[in-house]
PDB file of C-alpha atoms in Angstrom:
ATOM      1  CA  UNK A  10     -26.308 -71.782  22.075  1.00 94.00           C
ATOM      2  CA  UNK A  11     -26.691 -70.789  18.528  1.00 97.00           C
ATOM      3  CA  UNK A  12     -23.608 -71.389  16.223  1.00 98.00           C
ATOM      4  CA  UNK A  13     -22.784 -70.624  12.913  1.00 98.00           C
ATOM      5  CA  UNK A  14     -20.649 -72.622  11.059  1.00 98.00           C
ATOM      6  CA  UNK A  15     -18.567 -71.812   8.062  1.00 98.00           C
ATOM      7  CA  UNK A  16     -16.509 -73.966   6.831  1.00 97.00           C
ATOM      8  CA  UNK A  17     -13.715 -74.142   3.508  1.00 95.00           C
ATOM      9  CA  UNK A  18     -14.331 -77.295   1.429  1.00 95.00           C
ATOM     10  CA  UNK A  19     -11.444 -76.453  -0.781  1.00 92.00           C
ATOM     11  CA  UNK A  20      -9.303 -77.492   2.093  1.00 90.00           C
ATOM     12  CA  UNK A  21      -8.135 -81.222   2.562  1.00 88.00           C
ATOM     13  CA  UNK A  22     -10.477 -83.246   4.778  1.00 92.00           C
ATOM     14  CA  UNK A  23     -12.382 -80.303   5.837  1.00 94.00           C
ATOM     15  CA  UNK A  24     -15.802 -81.893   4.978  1.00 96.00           C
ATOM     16  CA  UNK A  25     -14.718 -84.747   7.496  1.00 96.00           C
ATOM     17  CA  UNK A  26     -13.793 -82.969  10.107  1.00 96.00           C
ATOM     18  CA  UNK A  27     -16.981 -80.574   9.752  1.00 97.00           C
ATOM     19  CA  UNK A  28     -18.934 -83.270   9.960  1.00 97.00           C
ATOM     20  CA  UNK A  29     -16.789 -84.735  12.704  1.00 97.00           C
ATOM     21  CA  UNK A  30     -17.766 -80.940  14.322  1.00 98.00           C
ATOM     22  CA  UNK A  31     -21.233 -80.590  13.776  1.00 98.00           C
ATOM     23  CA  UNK A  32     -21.663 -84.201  15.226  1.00 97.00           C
ATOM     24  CA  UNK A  33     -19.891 -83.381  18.474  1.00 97.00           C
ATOM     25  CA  UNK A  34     -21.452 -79.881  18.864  1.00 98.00           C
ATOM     26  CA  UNK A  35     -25.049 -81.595  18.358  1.00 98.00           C
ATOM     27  CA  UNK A  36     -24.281 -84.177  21.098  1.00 97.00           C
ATOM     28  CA  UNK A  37     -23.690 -81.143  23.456  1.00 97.00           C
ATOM     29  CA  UNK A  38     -27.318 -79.704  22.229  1.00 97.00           C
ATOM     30  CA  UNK A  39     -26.018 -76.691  20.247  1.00 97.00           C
ATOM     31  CA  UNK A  40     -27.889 -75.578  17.281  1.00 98.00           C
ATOM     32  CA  UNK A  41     -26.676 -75.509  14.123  1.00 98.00           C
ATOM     33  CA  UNK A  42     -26.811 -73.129  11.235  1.00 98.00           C
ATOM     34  CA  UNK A  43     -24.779 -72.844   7.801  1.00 98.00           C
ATOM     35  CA  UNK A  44     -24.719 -70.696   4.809  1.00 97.00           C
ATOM     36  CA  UNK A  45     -27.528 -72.125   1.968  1.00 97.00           C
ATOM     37  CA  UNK A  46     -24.676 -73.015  -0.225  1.00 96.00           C
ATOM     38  CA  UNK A  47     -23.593 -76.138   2.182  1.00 96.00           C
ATOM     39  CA  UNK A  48     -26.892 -77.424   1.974  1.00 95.00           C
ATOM     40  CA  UNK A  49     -25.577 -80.503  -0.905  1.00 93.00           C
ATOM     41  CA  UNK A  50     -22.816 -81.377   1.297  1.00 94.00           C
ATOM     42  CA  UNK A  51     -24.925 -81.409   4.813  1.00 97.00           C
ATOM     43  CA  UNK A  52     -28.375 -81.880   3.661  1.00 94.00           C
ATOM     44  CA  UNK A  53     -28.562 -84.715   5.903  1.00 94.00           C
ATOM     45  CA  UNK A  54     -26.954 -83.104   8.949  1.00 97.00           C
ATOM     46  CA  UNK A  55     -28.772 -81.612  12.104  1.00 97.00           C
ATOM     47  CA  UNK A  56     -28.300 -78.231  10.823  1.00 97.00           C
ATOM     48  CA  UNK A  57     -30.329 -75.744   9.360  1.00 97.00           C
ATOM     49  CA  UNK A  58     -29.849 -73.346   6.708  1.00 97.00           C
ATOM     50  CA  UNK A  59     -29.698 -69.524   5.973  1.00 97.00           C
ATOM     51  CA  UNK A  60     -30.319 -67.721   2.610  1.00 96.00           C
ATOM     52  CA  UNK A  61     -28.805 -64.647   3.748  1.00 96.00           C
ATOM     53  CA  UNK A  62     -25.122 -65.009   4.985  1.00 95.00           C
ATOM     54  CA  UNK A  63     -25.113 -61.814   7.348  1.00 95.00           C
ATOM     55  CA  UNK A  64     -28.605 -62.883   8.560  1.00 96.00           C
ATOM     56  CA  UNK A  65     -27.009 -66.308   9.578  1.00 97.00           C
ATOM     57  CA  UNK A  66     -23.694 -64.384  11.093  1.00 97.00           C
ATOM     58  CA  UNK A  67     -26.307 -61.930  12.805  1.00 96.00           C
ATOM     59  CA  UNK A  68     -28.969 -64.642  14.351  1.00 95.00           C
ATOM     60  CA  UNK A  69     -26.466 -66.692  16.682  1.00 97.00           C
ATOM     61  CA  UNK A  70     -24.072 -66.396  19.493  1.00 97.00           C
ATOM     62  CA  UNK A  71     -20.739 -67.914  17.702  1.00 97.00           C
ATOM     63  CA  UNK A  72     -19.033 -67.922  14.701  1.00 98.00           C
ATOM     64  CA  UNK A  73     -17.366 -71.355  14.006  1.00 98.00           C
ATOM     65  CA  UNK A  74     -14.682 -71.632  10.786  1.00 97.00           C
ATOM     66  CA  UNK A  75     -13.444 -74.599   9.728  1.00 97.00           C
ATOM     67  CA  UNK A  76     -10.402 -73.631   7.901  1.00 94.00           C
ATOM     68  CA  UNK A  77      -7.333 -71.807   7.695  1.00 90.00           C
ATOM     69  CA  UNK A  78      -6.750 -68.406   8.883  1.00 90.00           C
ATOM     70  CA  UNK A  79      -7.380 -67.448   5.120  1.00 91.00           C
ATOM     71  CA  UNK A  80     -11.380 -68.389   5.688  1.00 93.00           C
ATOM     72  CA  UNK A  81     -11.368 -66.865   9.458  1.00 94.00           C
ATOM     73  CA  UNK A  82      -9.480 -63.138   7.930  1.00 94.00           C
ATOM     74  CA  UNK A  83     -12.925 -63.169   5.326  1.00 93.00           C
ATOM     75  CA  UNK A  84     -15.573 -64.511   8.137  1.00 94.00           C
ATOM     76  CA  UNK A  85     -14.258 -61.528   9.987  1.00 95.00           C
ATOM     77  CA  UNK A  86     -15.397 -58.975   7.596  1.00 93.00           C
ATOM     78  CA  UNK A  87     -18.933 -59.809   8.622  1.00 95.00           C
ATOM     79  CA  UNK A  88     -18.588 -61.092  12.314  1.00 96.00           C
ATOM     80  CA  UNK A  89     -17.180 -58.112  13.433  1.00 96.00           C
ATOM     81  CA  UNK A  90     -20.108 -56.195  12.076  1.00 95.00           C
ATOM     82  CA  UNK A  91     -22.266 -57.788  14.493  1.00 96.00           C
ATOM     83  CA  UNK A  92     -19.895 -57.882  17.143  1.00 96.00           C
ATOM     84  CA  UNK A  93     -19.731 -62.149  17.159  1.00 97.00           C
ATOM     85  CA  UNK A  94     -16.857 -63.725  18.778  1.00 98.00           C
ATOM     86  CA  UNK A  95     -14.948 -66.576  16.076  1.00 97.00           C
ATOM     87  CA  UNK A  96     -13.813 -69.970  16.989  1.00 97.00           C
ATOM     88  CA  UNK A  97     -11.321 -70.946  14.118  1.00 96.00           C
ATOM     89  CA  UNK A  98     -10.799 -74.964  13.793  1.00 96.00           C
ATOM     90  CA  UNK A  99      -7.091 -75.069  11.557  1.00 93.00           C
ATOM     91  CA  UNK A 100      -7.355 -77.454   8.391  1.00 91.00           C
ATOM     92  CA  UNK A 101      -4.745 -74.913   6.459  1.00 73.00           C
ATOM     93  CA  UNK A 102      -1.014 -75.170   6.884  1.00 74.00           C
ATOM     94  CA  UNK A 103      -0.500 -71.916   9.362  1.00 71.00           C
ATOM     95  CA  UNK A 104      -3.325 -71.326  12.031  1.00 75.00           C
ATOM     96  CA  UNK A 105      -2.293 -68.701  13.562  1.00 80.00           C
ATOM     97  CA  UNK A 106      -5.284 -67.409  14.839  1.00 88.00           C
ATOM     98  CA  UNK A 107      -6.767 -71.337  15.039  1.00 90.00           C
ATOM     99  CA  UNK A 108      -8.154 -71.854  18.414  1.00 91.00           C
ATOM    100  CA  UNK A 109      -7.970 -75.424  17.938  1.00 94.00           C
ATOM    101  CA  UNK A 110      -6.839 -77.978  15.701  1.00 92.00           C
ATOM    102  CA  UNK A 111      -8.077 -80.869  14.129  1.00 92.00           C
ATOM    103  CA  UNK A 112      -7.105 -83.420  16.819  1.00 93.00           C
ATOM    104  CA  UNK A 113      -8.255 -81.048  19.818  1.00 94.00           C
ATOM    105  CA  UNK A 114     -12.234 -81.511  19.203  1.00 95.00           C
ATOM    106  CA  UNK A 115     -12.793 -82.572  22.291  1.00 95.00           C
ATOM    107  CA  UNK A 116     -12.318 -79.380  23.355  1.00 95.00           C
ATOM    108  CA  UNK A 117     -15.305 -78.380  21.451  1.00 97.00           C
ATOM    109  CA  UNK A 118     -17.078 -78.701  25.315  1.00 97.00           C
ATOM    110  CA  UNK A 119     -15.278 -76.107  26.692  1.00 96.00           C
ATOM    111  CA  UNK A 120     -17.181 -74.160  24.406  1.00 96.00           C
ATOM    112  CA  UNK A 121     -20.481 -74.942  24.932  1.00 95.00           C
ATOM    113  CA  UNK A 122     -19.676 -74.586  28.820  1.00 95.00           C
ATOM    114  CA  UNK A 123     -18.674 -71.042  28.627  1.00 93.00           C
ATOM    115  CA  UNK A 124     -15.294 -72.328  29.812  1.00 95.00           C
ATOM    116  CA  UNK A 125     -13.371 -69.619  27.174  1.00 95.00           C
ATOM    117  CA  UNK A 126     -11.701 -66.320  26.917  1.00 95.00           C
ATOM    118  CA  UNK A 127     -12.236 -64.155  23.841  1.00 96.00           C
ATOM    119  CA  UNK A 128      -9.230 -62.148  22.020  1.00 95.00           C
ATOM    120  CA  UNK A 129     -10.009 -58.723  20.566  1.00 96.00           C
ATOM    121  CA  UNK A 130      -7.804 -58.106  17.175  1.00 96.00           C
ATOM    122  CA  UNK A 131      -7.467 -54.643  16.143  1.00 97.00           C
ATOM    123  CA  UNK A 132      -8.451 -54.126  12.566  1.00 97.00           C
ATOM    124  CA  UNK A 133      -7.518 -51.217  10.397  1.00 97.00           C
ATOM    125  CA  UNK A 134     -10.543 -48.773   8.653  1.00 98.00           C
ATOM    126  CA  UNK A 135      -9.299 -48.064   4.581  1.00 98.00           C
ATOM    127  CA  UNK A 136     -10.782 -45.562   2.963  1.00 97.00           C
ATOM    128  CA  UNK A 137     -10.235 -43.884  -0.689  1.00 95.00           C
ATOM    129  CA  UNK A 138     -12.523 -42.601  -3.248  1.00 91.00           C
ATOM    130  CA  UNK A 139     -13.102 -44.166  -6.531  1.00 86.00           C
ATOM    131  CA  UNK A 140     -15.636 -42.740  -9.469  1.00 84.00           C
ATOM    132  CA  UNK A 141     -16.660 -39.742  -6.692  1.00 86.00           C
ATOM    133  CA  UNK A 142     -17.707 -42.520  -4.071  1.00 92.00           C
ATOM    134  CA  UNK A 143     -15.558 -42.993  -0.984  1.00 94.00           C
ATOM    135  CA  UNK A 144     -14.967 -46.418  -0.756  1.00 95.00           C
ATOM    136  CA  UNK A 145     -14.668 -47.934   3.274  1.00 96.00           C
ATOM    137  CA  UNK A 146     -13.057 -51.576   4.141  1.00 96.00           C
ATOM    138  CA  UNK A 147     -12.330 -52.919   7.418  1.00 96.00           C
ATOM    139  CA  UNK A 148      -8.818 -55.159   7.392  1.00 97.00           C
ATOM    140  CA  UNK A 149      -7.618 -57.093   9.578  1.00 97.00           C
ATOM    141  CA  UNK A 150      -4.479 -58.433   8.745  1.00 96.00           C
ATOM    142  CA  UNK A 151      -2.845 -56.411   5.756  1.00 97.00           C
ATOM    143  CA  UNK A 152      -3.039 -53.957   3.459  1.00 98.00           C
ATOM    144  CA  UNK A 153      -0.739 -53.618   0.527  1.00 97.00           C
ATOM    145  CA  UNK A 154      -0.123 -51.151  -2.193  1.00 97.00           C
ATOM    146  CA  UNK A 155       1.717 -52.572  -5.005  1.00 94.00           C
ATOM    147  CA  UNK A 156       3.213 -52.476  -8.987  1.00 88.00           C
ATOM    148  CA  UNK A 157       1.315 -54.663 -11.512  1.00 82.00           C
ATOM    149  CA  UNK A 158       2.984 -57.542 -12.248  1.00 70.00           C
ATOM    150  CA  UNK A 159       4.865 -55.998 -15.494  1.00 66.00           C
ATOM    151  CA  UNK A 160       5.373 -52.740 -14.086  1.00 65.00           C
ATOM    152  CA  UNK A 161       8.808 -50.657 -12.784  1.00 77.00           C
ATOM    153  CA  UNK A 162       8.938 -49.761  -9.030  1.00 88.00           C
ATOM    154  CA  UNK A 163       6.970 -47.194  -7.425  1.00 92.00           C
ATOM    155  CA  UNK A 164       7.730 -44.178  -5.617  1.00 93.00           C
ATOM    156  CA  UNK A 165       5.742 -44.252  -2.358  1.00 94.00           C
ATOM    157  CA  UNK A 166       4.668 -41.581   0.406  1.00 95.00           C
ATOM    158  CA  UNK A 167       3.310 -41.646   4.176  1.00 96.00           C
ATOM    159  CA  UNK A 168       1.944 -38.531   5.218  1.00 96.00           C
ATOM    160  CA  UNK A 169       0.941 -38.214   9.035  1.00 94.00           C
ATOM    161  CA  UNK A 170      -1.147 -34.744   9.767  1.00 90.00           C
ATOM    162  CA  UNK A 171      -0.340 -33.726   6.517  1.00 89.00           C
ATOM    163  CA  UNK A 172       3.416 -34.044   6.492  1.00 94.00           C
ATOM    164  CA  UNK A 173       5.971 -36.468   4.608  1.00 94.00           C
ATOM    165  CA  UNK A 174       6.776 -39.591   6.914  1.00 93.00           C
ATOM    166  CA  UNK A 175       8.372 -42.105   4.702  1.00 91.00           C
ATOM    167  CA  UNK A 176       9.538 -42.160   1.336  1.00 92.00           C
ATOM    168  CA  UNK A 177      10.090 -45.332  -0.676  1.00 93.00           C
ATOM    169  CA  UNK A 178      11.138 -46.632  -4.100  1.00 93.00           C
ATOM    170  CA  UNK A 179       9.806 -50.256  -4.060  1.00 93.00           C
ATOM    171  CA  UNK A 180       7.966 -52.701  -5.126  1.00 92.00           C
ATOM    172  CA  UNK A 181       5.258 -52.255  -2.834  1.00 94.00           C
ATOM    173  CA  UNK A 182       4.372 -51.378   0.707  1.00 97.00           C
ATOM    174  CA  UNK A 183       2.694 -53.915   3.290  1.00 98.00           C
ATOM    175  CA  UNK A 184       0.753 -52.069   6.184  1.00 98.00           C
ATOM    176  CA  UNK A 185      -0.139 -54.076   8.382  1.00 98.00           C
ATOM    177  CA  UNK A 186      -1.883 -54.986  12.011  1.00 97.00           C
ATOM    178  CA  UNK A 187      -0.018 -56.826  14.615  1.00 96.00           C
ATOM    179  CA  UNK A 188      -2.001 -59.755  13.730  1.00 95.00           C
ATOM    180  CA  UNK A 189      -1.169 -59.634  10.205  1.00 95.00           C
ATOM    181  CA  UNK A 190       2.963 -59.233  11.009  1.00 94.00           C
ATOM    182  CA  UNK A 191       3.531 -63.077  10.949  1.00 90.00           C
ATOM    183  CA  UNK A 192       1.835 -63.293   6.965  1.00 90.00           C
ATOM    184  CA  UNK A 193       3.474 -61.006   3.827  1.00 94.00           C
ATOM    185  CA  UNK A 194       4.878 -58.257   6.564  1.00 95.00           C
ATOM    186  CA  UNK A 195       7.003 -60.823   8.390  1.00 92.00           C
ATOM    187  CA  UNK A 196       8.019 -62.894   4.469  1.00 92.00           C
ATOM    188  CA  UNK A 197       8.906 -59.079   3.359  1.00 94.00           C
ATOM    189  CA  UNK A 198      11.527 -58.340   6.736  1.00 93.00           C
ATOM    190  CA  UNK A 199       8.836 -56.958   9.206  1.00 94.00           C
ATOM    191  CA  UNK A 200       8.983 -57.829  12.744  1.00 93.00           C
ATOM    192  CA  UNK A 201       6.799 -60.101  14.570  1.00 91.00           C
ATOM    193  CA  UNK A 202       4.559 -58.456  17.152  1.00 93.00           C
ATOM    194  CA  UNK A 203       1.716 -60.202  19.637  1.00 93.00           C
ATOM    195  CA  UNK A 204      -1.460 -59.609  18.029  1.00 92.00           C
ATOM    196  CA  UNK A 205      -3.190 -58.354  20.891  1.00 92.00           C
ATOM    197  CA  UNK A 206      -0.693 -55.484  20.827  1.00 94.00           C
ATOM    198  CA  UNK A 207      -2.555 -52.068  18.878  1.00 96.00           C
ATOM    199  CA  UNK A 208       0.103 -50.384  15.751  1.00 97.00           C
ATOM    200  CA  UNK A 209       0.718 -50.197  12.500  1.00 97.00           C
ATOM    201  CA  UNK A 210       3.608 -51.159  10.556  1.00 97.00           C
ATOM    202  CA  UNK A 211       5.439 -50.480   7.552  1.00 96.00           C
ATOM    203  CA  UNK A 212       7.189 -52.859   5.197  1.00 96.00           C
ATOM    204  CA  UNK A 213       8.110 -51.818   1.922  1.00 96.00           C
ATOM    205  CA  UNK A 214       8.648 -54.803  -0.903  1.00 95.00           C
ATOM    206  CA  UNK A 215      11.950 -54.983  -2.329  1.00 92.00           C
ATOM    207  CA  UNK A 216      12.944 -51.542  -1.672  1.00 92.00           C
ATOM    208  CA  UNK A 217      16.131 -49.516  -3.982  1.00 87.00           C
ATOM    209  CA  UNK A 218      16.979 -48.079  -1.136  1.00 77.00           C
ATOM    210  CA  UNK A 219      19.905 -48.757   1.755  1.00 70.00           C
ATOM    211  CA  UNK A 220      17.479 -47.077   4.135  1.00 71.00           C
ATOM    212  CA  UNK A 221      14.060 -49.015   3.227  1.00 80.00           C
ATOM    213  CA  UNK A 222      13.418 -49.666   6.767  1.00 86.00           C
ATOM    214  CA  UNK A 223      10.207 -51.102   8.470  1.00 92.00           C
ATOM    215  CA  UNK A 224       8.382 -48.438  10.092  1.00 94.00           C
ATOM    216  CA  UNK A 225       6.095 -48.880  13.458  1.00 95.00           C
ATOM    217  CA  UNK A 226       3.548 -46.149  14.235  1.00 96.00           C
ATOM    218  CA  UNK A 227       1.522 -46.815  17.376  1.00 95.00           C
ATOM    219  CA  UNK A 228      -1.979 -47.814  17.026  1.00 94.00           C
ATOM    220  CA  UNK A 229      -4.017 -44.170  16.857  1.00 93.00           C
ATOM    221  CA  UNK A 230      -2.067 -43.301  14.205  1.00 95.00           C
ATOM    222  CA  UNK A 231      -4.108 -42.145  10.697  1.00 96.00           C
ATOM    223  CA  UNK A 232      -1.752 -42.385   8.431  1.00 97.00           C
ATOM    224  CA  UNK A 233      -2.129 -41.437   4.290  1.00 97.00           C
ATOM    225  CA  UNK A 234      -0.622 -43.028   1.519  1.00 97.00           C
ATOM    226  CA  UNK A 235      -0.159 -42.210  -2.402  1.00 96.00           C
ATOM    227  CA  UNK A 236       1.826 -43.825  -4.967  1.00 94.00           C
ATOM    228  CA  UNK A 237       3.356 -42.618  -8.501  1.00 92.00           C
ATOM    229  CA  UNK A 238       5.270 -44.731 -11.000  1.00 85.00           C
ATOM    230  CA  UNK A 239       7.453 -42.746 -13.583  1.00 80.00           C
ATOM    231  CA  UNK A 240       6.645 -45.364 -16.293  1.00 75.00           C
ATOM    232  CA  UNK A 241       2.688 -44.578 -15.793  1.00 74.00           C
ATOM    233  CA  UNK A 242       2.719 -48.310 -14.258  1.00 77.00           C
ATOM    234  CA  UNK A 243       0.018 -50.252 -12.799  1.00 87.00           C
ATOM    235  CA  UNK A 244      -0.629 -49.382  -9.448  1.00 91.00           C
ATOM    236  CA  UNK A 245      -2.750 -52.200  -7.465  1.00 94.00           C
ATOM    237  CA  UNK A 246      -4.234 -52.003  -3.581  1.00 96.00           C
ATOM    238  CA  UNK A 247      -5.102 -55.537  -2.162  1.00 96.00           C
ATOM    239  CA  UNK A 248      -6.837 -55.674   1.392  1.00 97.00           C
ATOM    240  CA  UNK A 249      -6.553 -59.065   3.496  1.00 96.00           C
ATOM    241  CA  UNK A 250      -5.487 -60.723   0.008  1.00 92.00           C
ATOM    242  CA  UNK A 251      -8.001 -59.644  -2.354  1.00 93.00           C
ATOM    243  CA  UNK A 252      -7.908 -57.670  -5.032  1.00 91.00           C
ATOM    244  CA  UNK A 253     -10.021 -54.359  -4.205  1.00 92.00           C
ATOM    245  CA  UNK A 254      -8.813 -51.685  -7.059  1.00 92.00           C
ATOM    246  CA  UNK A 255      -6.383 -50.215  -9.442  1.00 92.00           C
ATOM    247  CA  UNK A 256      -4.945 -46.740  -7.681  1.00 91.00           C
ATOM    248  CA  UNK A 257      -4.352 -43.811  -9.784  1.00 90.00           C
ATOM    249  CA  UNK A 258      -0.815 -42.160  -9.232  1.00 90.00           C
ATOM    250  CA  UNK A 259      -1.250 -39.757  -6.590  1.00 90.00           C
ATOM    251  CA  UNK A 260      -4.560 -40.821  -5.010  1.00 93.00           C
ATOM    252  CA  UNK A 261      -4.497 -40.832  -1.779  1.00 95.00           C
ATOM    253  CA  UNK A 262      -5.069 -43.720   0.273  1.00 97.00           C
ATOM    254  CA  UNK A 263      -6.155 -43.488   4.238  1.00 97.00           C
ATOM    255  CA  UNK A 264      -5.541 -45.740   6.765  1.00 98.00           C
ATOM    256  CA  UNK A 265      -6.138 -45.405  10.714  1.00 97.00           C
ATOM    257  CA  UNK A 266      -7.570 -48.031  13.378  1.00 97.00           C
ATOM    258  CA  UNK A 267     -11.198 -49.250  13.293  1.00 97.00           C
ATOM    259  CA  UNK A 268     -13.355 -49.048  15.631  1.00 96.00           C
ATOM    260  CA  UNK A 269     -14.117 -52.691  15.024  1.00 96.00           C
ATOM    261  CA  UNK A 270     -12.398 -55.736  16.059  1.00 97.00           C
ATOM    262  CA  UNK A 271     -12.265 -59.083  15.528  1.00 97.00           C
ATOM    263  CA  UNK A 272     -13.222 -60.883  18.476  1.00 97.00           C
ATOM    264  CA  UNK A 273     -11.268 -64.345  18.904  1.00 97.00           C
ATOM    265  CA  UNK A 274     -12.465 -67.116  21.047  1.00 96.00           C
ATOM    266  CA  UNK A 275      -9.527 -69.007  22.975  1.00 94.00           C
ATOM    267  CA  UNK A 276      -9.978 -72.384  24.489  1.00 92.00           C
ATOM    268  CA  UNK A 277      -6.051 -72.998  25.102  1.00 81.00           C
ATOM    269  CA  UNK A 278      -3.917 -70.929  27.297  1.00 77.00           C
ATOM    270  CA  UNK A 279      -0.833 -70.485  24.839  1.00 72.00           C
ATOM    271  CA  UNK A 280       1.682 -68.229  24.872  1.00 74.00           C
ATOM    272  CA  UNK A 281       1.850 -66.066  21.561  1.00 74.00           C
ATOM    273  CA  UNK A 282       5.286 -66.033  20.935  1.00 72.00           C
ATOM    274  CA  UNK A 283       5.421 -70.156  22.097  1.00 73.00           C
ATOM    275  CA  UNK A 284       3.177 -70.334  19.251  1.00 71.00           C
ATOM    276  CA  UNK A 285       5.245 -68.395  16.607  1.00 70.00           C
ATOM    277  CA  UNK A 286       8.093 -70.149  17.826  1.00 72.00           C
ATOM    278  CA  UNK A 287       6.546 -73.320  16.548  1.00 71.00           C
ATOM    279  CA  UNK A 288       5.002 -72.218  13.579  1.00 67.00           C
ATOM    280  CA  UNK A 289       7.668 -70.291  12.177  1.00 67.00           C
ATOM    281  CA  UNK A 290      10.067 -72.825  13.173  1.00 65.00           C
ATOM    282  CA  UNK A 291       9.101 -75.085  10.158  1.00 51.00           C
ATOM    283  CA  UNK A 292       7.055 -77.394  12.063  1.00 44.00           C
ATOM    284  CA  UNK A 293       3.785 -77.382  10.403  1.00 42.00           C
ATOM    285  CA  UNK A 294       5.365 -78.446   7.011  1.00 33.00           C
ATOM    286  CA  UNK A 295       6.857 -81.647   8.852  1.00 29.00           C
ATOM    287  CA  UNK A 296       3.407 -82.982   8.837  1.00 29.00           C
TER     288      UNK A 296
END
């Protein structure tokens, strides 16, 4: 079994414990690969080393992150372009989509043994056009259409078939997957849903309004957004966190489901919503 592993050094101990992983997975006789830029830090490891990070994504069987779900959302940009299945190891805080953590590495045999099942995520396809070009992302946990930080409130539309959904005056709007409902959707008054489920959702930030309601539109839904500020504000679009573009007022923004996914491997049999339970119930900042 081939297995590419990816992890985030800016975390806490995650050097250790990749180490700790790549020693384990050896043992089992899996081979190793890593991005070229690890090479200082595992030199001296039995792993060896790609120059081209979507050539070493493409090349093996399983994608391996040792992070938080931060580093799994941005290994999923490229895994899911080659259709690899992701085995997140949780050094973060959160770990939601973790399929193990730090102290289960034992487990690390079920792996090699087949002995898994693999979660597909639905991820969302956004699409505008910037300079002439249409611009295409896959996301797979938000999408979010905000004022700059100085800026007044915006006024907000969701069209569906070319009719007037929603209206908001807010801050913002968070779209958002199921898997992406327990991050900025859920901190903004969105509900929690089980990430296997397929929709969209609709959270506006801070709205002025009695009626700024969450919205849920079922999964097939292609949805278009535009935004207008009467102060000629900044108006910023962020995708899974990063910073992707500055939206001019009116410009319309298009969002329906992929026809990617991100493919999650599962070693555990745990109940979703046993799992929210405990992360949302404050646990994870106890230790």
């Amino acid at each position: 079994m081939k297995i590419a592993i990816i992890p985030n050094l800016s975390k806490t101990d995650a050097c250790k414990y990749t180490l700790q992983v790549i020693k384990i997975l050896h043992d089992l006789n899996a081979q190793l690969f890593m991005d070229i830029d690890m090479k200082q830090e595992f030199a001296h490891q039995p792993v060896s080393f790609y120059h081209n990070f979507e050539e070493l994504i493409k090349s093996c069987n399983i994608v391996l992150v040792v992070g938080g779900d931060g580093t799994i959302i941005h290994a999923s940009k490229y895994a899911c372009a080659f259709h690899k299945p992701m085995l997140g190891i949780n050094v973060g805080r959160l770990g939601y989509m973790a399929g193990l953590e730090i102290n289960e590495l034992d487990n690390l045999k079920l792996l090699i043994n087949g002995q898994y099942t693999i979660e597909e995520r639905m991820m969302m396809e956004v699409s505008f056009y910037k300079g002439g070009k249409k611009q295409i992302y896959q996301v797979l946990n938000d999408a979010v259409i905000a004022r700059g930080s100085l800026s007044h409130i915006l006024d907000l539309k969701v069209s569906y078939q070319n009719e007037t959904v929603c209206e908001y005056r807010a801050d913002g709007l968070i779209i958002c997957t199921p898997t992406g409902s327990t991050a900025y959707s859920f901190a903004a008054g969105g509900p929690v849903m089980d990430p296997t489920m397929e929709g969209i959702v609709l959270t506006p930030i801070c709205p002025h309004s009695v009626f700024g309601r969450t919205v849920v539109f079922s999964g097939d839904t292609e949805l278009s957004f535009s935004a207008a500020s009467r102060y000629n504000s900044d108006i910023i679009l962020t995708l899974d966190g990063d910073y992707v573009a500055n939206i001019e007022e009116n410009e319309v923004i298009q969002m329906k489901q992929s026809v990617m996914t991100t493919k999650l491997i599962k070693l555990k049999h745990r109940n979703f919503y046993a799992v929210a339970r405990e992360k949302l119930g404050g646990k994870e900042y106890l230790q």
